[in-house]
PDB file of C-alpha atoms in Angstrom:
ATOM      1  CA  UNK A  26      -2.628 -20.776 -34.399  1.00  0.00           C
ATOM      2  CA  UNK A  27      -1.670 -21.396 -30.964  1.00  0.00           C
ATOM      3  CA  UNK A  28      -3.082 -24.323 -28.878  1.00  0.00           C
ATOM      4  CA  UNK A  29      -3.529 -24.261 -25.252  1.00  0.00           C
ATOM      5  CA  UNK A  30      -4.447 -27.042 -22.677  1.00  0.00           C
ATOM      6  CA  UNK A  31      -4.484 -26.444 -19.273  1.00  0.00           C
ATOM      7  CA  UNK A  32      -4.448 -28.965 -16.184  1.00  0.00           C
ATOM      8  CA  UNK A  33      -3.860 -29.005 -12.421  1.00  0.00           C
ATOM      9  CA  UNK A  34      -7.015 -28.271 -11.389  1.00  0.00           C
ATOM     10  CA  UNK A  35      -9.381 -30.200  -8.572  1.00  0.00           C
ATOM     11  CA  UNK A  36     -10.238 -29.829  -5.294  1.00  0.00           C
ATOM     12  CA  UNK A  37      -8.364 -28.176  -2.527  1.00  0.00           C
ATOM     13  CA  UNK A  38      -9.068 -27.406   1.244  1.00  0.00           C
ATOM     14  CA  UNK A  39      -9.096 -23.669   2.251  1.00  0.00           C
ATOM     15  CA  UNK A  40      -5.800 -22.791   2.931  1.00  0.00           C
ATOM     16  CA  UNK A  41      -3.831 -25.147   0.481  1.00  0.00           C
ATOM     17  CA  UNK A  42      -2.162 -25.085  -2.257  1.00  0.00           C
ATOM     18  CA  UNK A  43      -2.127 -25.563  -5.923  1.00  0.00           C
ATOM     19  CA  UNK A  44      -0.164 -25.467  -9.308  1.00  0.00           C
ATOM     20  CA  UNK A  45      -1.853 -24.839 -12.507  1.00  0.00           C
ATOM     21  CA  UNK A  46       0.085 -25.365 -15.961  1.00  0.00           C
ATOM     22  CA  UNK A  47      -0.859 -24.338 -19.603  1.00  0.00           C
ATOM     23  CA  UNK A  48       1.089 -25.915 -22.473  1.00  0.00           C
ATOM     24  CA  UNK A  49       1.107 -24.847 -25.721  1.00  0.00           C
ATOM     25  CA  UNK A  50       1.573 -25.598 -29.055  1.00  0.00           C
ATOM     26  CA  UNK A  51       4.526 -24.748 -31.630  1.00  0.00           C
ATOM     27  CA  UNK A  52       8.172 -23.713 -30.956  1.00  0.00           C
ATOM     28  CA  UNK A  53       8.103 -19.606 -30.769  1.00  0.00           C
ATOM     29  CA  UNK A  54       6.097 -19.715 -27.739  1.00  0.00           C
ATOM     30  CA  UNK A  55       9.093 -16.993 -25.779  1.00  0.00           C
ATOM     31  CA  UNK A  56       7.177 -14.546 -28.460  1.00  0.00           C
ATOM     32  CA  UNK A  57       3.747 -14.913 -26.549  1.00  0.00           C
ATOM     33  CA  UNK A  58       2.865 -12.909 -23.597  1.00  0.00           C
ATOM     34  CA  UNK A  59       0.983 -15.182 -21.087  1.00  0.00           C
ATOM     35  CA  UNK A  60      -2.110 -14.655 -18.714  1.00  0.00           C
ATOM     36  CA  UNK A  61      -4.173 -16.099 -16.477  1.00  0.00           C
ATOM     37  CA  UNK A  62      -8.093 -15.508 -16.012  1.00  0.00           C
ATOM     38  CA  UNK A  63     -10.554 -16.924 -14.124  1.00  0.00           C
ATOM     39  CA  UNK A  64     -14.607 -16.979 -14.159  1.00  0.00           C
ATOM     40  CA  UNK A  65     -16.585 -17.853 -10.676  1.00  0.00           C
ATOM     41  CA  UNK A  66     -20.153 -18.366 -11.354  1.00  0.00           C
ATOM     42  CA  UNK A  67     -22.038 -15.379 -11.935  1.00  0.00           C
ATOM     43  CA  UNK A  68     -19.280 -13.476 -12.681  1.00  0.00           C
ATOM     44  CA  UNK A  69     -17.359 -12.178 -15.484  1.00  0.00           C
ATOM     45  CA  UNK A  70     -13.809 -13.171 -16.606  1.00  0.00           C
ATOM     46  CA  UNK A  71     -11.206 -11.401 -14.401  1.00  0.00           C
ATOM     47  CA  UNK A  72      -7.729 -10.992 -14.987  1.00  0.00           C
ATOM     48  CA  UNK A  73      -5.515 -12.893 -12.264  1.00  0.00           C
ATOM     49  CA  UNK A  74      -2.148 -12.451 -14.157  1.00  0.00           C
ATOM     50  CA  UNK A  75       0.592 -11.583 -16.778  1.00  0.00           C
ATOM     51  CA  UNK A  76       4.294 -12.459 -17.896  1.00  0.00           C
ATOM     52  CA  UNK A  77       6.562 -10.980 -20.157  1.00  0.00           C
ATOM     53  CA  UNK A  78       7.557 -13.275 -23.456  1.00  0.00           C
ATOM     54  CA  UNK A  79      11.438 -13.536 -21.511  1.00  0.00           C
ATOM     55  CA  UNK A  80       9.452 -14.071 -18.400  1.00  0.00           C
ATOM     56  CA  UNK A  81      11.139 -11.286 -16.563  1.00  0.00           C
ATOM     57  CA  UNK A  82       7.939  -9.007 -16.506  1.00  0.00           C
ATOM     58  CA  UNK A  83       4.911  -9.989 -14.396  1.00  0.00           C
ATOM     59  CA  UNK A  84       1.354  -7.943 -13.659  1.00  0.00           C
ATOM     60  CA  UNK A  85      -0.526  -9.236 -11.011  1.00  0.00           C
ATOM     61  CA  UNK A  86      -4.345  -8.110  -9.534  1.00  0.00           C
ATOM     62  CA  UNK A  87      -4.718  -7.123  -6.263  1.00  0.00           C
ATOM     63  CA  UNK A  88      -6.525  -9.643  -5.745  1.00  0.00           C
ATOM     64  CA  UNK A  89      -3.892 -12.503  -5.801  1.00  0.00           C
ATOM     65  CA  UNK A  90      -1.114 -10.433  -5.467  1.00  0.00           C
ATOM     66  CA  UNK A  91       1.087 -11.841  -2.569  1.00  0.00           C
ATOM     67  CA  UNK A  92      -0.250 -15.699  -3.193  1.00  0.00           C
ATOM     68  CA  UNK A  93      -0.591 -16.301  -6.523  1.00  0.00           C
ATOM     69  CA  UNK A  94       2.777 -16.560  -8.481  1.00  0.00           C
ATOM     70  CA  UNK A  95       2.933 -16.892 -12.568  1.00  0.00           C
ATOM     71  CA  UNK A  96       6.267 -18.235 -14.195  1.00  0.00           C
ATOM     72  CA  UNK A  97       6.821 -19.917 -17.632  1.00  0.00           C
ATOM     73  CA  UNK A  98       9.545 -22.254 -18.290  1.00  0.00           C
ATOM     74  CA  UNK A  99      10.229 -21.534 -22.343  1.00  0.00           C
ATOM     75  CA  UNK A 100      11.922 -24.642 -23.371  1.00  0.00           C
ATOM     76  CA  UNK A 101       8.679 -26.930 -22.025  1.00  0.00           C
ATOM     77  CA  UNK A 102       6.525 -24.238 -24.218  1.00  0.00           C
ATOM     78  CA  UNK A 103       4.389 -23.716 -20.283  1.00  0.00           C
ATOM     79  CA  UNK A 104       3.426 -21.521 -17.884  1.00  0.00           C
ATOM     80  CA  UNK A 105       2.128 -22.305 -14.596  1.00  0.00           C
ATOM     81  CA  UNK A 106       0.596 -20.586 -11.894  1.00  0.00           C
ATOM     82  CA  UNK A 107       1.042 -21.579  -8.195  1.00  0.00           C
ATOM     83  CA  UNK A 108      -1.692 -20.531  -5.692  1.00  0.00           C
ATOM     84  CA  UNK A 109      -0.890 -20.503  -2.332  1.00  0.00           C
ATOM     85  CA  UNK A 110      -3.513 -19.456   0.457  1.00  0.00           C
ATOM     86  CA  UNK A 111      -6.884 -20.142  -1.093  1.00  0.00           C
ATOM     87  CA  UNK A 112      -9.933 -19.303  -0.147  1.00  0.00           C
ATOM     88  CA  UNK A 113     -13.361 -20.232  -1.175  1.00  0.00           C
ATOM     89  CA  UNK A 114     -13.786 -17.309  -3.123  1.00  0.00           C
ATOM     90  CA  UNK A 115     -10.672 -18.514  -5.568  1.00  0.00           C
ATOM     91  CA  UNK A 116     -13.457 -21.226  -6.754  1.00  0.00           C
ATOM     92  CA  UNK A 117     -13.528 -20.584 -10.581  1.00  0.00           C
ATOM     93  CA  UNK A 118     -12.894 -22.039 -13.954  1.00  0.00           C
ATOM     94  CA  UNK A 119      -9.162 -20.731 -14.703  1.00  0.00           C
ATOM     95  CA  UNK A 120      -7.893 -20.133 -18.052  1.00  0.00           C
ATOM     96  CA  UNK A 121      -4.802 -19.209 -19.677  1.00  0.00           C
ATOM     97  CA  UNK A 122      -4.011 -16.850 -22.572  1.00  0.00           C
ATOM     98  CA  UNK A 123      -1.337 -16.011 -25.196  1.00  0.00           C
ATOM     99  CA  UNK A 124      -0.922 -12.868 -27.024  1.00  0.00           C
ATOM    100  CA  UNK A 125       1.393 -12.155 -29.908  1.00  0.00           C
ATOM    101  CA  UNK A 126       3.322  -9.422 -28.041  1.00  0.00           C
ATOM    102  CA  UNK A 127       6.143  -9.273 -25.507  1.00  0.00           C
ATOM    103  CA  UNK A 128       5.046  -7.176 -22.076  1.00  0.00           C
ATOM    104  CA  UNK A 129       3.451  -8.185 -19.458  1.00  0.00           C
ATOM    105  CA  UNK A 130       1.012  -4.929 -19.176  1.00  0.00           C
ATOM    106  CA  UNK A 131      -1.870  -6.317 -20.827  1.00  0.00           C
ATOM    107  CA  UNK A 132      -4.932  -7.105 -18.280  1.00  0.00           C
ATOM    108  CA  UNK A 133      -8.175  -7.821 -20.809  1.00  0.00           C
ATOM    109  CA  UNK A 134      -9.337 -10.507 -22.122  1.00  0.00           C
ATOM    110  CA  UNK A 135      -9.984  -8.622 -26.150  1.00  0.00           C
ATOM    111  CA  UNK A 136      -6.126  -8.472 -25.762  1.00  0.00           C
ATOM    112  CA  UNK A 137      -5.480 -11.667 -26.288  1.00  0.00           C
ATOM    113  CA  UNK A 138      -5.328 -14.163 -29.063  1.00  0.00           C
ATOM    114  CA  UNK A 139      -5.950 -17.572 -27.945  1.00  0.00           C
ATOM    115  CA  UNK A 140      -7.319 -19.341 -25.327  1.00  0.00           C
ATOM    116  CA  UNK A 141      -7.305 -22.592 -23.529  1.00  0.00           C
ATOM    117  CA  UNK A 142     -10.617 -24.326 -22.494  1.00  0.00           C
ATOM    118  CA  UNK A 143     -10.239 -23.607 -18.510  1.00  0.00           C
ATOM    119  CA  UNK A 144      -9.728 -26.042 -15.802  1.00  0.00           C
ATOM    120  CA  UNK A 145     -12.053 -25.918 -12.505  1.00  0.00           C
ATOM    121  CA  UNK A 146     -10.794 -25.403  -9.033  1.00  0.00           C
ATOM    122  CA  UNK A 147     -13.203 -25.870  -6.328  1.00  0.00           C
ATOM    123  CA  UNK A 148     -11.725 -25.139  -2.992  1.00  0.00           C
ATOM    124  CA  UNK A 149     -13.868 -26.636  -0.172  1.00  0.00           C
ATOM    125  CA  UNK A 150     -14.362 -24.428   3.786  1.00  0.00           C
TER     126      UNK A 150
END
């Protein structure tokens, strides 16, 4: 099993800026593929992000492609994301992922394996 706990969320202003992490559990997390979701209220889980296991892949939606920004640093067994630019519609309960393969290409949620709890981000007009 793989444990995941994210943190970084709160409250931002429109326009600012904000770094998520995820840490997880065990020692073979470079083996894990990594996303990010998120679920506003009344919506459904969307995909946000992916990296490669060697973090030299990354998948992004166009949605938060050009502020959003997903890295991992192996040895601290995280991943973070850094969101730049937010708007109001950003507001969600973000979680992050881990999958038992290598690429970065994989964009639903029935392809992963574990999942954190979330952490809300409000981001006030």
């Amino acid at each position: 099993q793989v444990h995941l706990v994210e943190s970084g969320g709160g409250l931002v202003q429109a326009g600012g800026s904000l770094r998520l992490s995820c840490a997880a559990s065990g020692r073979t997390f470079s083996g894990y593929a990594m996303g990010w979701f998120r679920q506003a209220v009344g919506k459904e889980r969307e995909f946000l992000t992916a990296i490669s296991g060697n973090g030299r892949a990354t998948n992004y939606a166009d949605s938060v492609k050009g502020r959003f920004t997903i890295s991992r640093d192996n040895a601290k067994n995280t991943v973070y994301l850094q969101m730049t630019s937010l708007k109001p519609e950003d507001a969600a309960v973000y979680y992050c992922a881990a999958r038992r393969s290598l690429g970065a290409g994989y964009v639903s949620i029935s392809q992963y394996d574990y999942w954190g709890q979330g952490t809300q981000v409000t981001v006030s007009s």
